[in-house]
PDB file of C-alpha atoms and ligand atoms in Angstrom:
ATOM      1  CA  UNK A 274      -6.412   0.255  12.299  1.00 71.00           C
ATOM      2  CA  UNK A 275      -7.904   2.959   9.684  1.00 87.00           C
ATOM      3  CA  UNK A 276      -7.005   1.461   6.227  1.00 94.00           C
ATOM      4  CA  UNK A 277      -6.552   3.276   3.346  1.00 96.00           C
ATOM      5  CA  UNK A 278     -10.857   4.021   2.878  1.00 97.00           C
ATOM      6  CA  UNK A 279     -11.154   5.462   5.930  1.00 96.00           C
ATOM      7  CA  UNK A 280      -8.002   7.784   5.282  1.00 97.00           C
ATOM      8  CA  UNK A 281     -10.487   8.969   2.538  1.00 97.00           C
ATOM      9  CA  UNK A 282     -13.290   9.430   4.317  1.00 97.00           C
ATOM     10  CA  UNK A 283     -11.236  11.012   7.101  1.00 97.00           C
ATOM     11  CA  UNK A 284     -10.338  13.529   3.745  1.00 97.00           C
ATOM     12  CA  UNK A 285     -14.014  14.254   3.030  1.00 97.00           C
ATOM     13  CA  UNK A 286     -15.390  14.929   6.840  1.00 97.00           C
ATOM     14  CA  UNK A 287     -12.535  17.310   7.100  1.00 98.00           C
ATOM     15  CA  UNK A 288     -13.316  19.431   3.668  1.00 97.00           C
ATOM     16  CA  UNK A 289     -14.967  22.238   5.919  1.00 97.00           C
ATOM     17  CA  UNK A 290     -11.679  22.951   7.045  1.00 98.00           C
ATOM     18  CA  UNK A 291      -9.958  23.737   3.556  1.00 98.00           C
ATOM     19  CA  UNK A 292      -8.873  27.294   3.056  1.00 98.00           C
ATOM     20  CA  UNK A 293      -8.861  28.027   6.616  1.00 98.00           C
ATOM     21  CA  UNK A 294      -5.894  29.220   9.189  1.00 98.00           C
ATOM     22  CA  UNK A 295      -5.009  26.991  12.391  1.00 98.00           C
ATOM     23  CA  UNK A 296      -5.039  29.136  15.202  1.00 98.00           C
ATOM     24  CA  UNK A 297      -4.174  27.136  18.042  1.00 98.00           C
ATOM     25  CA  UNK A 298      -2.432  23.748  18.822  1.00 98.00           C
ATOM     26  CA  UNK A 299      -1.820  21.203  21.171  1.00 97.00           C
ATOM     27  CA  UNK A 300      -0.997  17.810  22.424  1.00 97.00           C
ATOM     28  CA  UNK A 301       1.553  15.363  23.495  1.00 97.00           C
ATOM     29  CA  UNK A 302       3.606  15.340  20.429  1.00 97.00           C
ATOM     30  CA  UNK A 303       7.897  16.033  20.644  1.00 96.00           C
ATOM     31  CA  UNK A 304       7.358  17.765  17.505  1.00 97.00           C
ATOM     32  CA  UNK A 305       7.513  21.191  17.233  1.00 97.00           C
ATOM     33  CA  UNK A 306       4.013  22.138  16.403  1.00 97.00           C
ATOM     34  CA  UNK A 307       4.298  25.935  16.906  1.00 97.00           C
ATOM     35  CA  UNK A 308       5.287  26.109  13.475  1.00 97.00           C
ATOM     36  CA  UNK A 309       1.279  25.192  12.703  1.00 98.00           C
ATOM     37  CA  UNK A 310       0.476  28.320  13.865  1.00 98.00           C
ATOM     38  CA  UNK A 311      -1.413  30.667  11.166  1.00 98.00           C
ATOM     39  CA  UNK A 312      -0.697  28.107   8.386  1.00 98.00           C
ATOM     40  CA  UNK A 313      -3.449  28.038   6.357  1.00 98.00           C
ATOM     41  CA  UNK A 314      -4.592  24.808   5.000  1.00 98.00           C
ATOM     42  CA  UNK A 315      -4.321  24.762   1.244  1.00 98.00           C
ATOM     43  CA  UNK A 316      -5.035  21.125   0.820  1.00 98.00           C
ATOM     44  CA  UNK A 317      -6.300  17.558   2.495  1.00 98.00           C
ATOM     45  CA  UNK A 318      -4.473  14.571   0.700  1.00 98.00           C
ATOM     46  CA  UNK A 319      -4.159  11.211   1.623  1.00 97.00           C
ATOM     47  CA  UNK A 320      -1.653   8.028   0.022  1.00 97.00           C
ATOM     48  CA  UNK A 321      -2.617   4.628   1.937  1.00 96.00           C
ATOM     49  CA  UNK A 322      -2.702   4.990   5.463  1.00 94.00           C
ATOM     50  CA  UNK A 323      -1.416   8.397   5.255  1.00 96.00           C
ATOM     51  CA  UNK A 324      -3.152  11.262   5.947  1.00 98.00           C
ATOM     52  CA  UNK A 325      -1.584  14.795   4.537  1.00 98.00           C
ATOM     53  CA  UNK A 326      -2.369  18.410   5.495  1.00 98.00           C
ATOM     54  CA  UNK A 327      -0.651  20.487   2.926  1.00 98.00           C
ATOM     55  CA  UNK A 328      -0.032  23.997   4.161  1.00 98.00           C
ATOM     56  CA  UNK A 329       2.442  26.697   2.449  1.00 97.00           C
ATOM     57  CA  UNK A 330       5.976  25.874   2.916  1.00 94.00           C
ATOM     58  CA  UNK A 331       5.334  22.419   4.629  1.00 98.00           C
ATOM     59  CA  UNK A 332       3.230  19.073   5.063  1.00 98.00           C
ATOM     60  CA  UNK A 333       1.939  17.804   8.102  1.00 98.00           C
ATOM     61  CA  UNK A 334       1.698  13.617   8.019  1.00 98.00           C
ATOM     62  CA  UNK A 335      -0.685  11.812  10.210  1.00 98.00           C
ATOM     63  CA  UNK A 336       0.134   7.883  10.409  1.00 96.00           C
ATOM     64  CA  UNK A 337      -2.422   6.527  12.792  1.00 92.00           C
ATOM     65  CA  UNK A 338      -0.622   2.864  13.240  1.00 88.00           C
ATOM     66  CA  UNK A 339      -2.359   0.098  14.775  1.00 84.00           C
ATOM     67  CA  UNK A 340      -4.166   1.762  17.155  1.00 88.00           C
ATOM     68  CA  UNK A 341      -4.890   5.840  16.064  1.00 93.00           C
ATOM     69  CA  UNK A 342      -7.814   7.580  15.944  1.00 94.00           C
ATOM     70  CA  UNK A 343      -9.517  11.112  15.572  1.00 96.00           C
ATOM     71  CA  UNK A 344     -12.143  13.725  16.494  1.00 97.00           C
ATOM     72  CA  UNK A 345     -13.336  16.688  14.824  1.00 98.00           C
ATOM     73  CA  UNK A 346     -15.002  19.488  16.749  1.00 97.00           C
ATOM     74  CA  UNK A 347     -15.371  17.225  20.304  1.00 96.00           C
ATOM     75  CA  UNK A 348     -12.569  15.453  21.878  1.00 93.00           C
ATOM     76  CA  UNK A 349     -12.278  11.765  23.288  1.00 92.00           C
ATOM     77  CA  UNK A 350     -12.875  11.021  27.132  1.00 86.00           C
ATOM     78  CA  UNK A 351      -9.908  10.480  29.162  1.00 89.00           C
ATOM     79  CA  UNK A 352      -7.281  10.768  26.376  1.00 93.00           C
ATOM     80  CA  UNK A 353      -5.077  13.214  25.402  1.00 96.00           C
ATOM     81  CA  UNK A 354      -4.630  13.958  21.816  1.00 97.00           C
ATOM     82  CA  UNK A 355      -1.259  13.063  19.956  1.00 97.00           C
ATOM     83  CA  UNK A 356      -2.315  16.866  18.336  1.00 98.00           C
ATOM     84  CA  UNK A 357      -4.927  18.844  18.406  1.00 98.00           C
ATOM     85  CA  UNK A 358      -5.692  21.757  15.706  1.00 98.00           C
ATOM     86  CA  UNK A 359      -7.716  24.761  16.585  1.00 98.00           C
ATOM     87  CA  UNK A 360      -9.383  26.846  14.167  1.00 98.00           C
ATOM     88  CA  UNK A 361     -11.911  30.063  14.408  1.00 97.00           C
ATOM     89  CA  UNK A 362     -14.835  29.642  16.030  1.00 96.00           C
ATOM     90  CA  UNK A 363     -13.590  26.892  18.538  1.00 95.00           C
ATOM     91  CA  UNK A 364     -13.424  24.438  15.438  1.00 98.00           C
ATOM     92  CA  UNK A 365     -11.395  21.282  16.021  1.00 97.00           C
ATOM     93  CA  UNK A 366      -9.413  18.313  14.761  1.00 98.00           C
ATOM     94  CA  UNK A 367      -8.111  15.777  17.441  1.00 98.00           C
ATOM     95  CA  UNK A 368      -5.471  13.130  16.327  1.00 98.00           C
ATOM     96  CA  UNK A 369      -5.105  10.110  18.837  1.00 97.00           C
ATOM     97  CA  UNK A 370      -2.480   7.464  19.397  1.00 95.00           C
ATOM     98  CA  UNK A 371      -0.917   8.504  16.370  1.00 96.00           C
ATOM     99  CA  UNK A 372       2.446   9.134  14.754  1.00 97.00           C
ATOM    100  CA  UNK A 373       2.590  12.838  12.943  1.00 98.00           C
ATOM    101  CA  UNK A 374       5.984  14.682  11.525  1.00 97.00           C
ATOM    102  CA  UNK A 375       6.651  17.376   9.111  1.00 98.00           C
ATOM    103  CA  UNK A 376       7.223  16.640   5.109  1.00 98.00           C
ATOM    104  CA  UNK A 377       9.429  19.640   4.048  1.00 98.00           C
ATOM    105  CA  UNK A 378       9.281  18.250   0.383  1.00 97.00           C
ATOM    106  CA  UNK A 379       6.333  18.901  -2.020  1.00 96.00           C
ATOM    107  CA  UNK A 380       4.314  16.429  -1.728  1.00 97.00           C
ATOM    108  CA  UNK A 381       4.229  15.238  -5.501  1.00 96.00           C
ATOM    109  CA  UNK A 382       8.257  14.660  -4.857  1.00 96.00           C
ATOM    110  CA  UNK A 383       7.882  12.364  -1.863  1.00 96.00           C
ATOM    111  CA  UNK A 384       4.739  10.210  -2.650  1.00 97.00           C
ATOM    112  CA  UNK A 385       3.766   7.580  -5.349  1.00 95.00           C
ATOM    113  CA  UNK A 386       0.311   8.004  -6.256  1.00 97.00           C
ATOM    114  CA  UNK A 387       0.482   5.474  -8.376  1.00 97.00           C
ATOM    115  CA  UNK A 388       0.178   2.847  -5.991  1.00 98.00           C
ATOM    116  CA  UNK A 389      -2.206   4.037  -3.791  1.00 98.00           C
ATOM    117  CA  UNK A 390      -5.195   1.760  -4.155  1.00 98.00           C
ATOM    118  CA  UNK A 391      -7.682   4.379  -3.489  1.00 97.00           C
ATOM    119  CA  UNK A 392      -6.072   7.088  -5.741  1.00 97.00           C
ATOM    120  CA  UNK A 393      -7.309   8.012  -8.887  1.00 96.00           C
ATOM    121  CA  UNK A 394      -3.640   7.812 -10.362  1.00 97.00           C
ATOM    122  CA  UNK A 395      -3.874   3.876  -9.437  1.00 98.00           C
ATOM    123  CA  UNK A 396      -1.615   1.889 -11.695  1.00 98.00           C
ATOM    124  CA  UNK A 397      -2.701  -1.885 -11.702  1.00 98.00           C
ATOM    125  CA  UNK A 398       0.324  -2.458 -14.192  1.00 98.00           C
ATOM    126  CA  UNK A 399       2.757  -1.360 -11.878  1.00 98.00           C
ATOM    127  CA  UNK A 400       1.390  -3.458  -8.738  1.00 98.00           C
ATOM    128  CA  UNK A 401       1.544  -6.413 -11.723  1.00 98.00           C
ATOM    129  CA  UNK A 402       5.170  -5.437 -12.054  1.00 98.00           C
ATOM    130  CA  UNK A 403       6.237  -4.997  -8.452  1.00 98.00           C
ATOM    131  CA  UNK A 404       4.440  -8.288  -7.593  1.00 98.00           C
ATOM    132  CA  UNK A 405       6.646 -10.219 -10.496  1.00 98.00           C
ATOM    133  CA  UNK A 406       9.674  -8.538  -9.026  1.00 98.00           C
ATOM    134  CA  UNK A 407       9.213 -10.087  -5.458  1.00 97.00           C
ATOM    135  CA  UNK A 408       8.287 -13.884  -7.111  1.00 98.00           C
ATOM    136  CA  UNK A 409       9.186 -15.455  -3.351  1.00 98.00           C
ATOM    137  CA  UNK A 410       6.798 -13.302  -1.309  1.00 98.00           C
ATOM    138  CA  UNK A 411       4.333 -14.657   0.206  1.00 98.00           C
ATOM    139  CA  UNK A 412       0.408 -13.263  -0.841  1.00 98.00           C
ATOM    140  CA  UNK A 413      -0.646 -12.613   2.792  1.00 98.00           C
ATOM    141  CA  UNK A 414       2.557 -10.146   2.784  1.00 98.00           C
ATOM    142  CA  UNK A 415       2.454  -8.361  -0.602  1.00 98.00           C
ATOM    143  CA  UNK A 416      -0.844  -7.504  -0.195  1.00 98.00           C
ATOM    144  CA  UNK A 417       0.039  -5.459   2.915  1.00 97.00           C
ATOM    145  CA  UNK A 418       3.387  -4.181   1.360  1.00 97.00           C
ATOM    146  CA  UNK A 419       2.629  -0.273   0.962  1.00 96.00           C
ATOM    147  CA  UNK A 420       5.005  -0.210  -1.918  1.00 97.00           C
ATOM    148  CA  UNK A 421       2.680  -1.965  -3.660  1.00 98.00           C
ATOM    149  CA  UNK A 422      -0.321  -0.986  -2.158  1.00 98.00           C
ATOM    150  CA  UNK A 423      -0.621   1.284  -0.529  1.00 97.00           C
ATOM    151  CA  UNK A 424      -3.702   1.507   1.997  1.00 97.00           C
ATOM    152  CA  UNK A 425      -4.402  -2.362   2.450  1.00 97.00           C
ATOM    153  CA  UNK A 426      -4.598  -3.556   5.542  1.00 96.00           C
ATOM    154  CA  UNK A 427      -5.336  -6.429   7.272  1.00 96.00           C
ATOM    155  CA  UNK A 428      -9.146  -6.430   6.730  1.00 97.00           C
ATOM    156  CA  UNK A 429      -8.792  -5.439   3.075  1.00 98.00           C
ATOM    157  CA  UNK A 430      -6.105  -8.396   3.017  1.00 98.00           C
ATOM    158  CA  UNK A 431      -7.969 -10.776   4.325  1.00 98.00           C
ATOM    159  CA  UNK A 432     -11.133 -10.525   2.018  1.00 98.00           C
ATOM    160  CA  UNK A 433      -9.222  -9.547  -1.035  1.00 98.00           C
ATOM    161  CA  UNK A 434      -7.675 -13.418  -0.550  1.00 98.00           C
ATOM    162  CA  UNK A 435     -10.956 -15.213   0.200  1.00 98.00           C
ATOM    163  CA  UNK A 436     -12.517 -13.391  -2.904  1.00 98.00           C
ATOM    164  CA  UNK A 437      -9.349 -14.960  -4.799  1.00 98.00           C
ATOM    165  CA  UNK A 438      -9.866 -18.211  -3.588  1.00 98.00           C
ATOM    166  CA  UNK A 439      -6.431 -18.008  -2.776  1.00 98.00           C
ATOM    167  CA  UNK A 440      -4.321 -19.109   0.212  1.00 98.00           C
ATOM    168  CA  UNK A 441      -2.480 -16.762   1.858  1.00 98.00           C
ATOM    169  CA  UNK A 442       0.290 -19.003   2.137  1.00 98.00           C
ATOM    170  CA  UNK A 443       0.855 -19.132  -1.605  1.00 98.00           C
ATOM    171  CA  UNK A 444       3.488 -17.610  -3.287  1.00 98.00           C
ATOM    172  CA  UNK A 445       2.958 -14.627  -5.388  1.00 98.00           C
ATOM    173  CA  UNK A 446       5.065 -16.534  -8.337  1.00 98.00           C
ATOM    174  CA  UNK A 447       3.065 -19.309  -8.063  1.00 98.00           C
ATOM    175  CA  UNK A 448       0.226 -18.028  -8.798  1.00 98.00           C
ATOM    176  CA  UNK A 449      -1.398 -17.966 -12.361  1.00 98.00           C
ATOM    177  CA  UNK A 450      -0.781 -14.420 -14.657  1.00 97.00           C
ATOM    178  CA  UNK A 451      -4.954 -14.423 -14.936  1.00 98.00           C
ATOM    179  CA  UNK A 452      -4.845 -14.983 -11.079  1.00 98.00           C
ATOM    180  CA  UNK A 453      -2.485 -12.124  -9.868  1.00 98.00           C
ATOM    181  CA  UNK A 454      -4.430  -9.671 -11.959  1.00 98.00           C
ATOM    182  CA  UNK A 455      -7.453 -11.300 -10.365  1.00 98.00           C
ATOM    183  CA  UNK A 456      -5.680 -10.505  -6.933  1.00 98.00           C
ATOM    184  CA  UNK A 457      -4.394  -6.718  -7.998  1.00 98.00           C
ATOM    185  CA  UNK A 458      -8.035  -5.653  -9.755  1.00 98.00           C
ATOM    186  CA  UNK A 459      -9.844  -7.111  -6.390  1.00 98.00           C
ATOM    187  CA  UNK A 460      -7.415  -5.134  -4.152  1.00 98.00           C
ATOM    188  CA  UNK A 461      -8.886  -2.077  -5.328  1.00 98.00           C
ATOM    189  CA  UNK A 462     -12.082  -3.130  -6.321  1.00 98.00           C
ATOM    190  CA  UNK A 463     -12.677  -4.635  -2.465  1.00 98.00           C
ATOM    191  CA  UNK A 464     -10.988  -1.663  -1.245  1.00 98.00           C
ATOM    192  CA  UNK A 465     -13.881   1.067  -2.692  1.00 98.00           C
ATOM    193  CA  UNK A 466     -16.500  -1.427  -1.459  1.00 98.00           C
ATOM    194  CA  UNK A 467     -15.000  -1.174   2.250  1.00 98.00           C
ATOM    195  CA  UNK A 468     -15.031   2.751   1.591  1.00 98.00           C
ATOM    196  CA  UNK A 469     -19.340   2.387   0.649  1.00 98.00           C
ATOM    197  CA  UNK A 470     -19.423   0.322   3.353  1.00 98.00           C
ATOM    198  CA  UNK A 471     -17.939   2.048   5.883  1.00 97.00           C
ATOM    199  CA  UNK A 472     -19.579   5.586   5.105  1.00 96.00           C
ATOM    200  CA  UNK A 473     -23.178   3.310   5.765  1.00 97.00           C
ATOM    201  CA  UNK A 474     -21.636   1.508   8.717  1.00 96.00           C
ATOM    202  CA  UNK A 475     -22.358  -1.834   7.297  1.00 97.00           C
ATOM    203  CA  UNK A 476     -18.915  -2.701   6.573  1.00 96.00           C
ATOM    204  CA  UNK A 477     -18.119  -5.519   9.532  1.00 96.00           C
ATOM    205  CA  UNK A 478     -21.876  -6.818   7.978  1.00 97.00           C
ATOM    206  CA  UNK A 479     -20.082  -7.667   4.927  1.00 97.00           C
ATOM    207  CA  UNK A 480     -16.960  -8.901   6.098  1.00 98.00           C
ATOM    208  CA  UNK A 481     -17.266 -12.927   4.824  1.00 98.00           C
ATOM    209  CA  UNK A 482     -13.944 -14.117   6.080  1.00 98.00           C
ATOM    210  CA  UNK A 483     -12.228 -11.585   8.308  1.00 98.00           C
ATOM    211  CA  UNK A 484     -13.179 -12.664  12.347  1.00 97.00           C
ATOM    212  CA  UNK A 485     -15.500 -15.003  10.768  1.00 98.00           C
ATOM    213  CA  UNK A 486     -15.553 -18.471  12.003  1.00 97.00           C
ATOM    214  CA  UNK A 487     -17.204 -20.264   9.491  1.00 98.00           C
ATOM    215  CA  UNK A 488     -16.450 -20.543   5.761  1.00 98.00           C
ATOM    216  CA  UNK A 489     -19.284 -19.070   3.861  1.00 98.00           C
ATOM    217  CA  UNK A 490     -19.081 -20.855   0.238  1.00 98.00           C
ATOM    218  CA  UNK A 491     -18.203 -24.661   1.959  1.00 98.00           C
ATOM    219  CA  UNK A 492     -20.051 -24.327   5.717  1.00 98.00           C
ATOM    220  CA  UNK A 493     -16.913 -25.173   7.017  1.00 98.00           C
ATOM    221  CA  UNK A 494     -14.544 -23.812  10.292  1.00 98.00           C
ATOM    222  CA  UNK A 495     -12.282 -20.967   8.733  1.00 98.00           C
ATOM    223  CA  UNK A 496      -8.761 -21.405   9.768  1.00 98.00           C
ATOM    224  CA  UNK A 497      -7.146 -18.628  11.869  1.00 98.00           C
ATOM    225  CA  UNK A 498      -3.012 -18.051  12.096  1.00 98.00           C
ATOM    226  CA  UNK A 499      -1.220 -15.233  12.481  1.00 97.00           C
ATOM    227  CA  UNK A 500       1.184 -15.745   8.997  1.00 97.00           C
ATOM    228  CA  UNK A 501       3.902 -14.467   7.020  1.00 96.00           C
ATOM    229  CA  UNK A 502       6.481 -12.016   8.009  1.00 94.00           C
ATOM    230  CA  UNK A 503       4.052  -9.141   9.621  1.00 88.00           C
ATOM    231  CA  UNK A 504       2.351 -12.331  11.390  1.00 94.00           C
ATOM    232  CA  UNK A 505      -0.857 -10.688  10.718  1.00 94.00           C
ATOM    233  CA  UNK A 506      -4.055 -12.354  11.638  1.00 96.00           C
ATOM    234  CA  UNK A 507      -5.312 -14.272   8.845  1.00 98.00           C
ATOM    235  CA  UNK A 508      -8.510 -15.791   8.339  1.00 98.00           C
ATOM    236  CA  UNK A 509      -9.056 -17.993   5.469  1.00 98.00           C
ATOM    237  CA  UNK A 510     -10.471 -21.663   4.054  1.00 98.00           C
ATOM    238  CA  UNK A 511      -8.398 -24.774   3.652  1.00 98.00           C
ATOM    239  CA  UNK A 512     -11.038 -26.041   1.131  1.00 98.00           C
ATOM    240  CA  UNK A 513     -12.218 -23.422  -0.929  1.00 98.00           C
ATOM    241  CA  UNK A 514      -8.882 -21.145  -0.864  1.00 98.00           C
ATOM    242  CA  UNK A 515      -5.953 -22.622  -3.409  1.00 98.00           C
ATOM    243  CA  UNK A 516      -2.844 -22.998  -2.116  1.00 98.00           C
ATOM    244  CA  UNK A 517      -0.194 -21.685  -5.129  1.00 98.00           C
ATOM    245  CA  UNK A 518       3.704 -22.940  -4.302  1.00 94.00           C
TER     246      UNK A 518
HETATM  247 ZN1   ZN B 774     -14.446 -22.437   1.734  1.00 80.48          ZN
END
């Protein structure tokens, strides 16, 4: 599932498309897409997992889910694309196995920046705040609440807590002040390292507890469960990572 980083680097492959008009689209989607036709595209935005095409008098959201994926300028074998948007010169950009709808808002109305971990508007103070509000959530779930922050996912989950040292089973009030600031700077700091990563296709190279088996710091067996309320796979150490309750 693209996490928030590759929602931005979706952004940056698709600047060569800024400024200019879609002139043809298709694809399985119930929405009405006709209304695409001869927007121009005035801007590529992204909050989380969401990618945003902002065009004159609407938004177009992309949500690609668990399982979405896209092409620009060749298509995928065998599938058909969720949407497809044509520009001069037979320029493309497929969206797969994805969920897309209309924002009729401005954008700066309907989205917080503020808790987008890859924005440059990222508040740490108000993830601190929202975490302290929600004492009885569990880590392995606040980390993947998008209210919070936006554009973790499982991955970024899953090594944020192992470069904690702390269990995902642990209570967010639990935990130490020093520690959930620990936990809220690494989300973000973890997060731009998946984005380097990913744009030199190292990142599964670097990946020290996620689909790992064996506990890097203790040379131990890393303990897989699908936990907390999204039952999320989680892949952690009983020795090494604290359990907070
Ligand atoms: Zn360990």
């Amino acid at each position: 599932m693209p996490e928030g980083p590759s929602i931005v680097i979706l952004k940056e492959e698709v600047r060569p498309f800024l400024g200019r008009t879609i002139r043809r689209v298709q694809g399985n989607t119930t929405i009405e897409k006709e209304r695409l036709l001869a927007q121009r595209v005035e801007a590529f935005r992204s909050w989380g997992k969401h990618f945003l095409i902002e065009l004159p008098d609407f938004s177009l959201r992309v949500h690609f889910m668990l399982f979405g994926s896209y092409r620009i300028n060749e298509g995928k074998d065998r599938a058909v694309p969720r949407l497809s948007l044509g520009f001069d010169e037979g320029e493309e950009i497929n969206f797969y196995a994805c969920s897309v709808r209309f924002i009729e808002e401005p954008l700066d109305l309907v989205y917080d920046w503020w808790a987008d971990v890859m924005s440059e508007h990222w508040d740490p103070k108000l993830a601190l705040r929202r975490l302290r509000a929600r004492p009885d959530t569990l880590v392995c779930d606040a980390l993947l609440d998008q209210d919070i922050f936006a554009g973790v996912g499982n991955i970024i989950k899953n090594e944020v807590l192992f470069r904690v040292r702390v269990h995902p089973l642990s209570t967010v009030g639990a935990l130490p002040a020093r520690k959930l600031s620990e936990l809220v700077d690494e989300a973000r700091r973890y997060s731009f390292d998946f984005y380097v990563w990913k744009k030199q296709y190292v990142l599964r190279k670097h990946w020290l507890a996620h689909t790992r088996s064996t506990c890097p710091r203790c040379n131990i067996p890393l303990t897989k469960a699908h936990l907390g309320r999204t039952h999320r796979r989680s892949f952690f150490c009983e020795q090494c990572q604290l359990l907070y309750t």
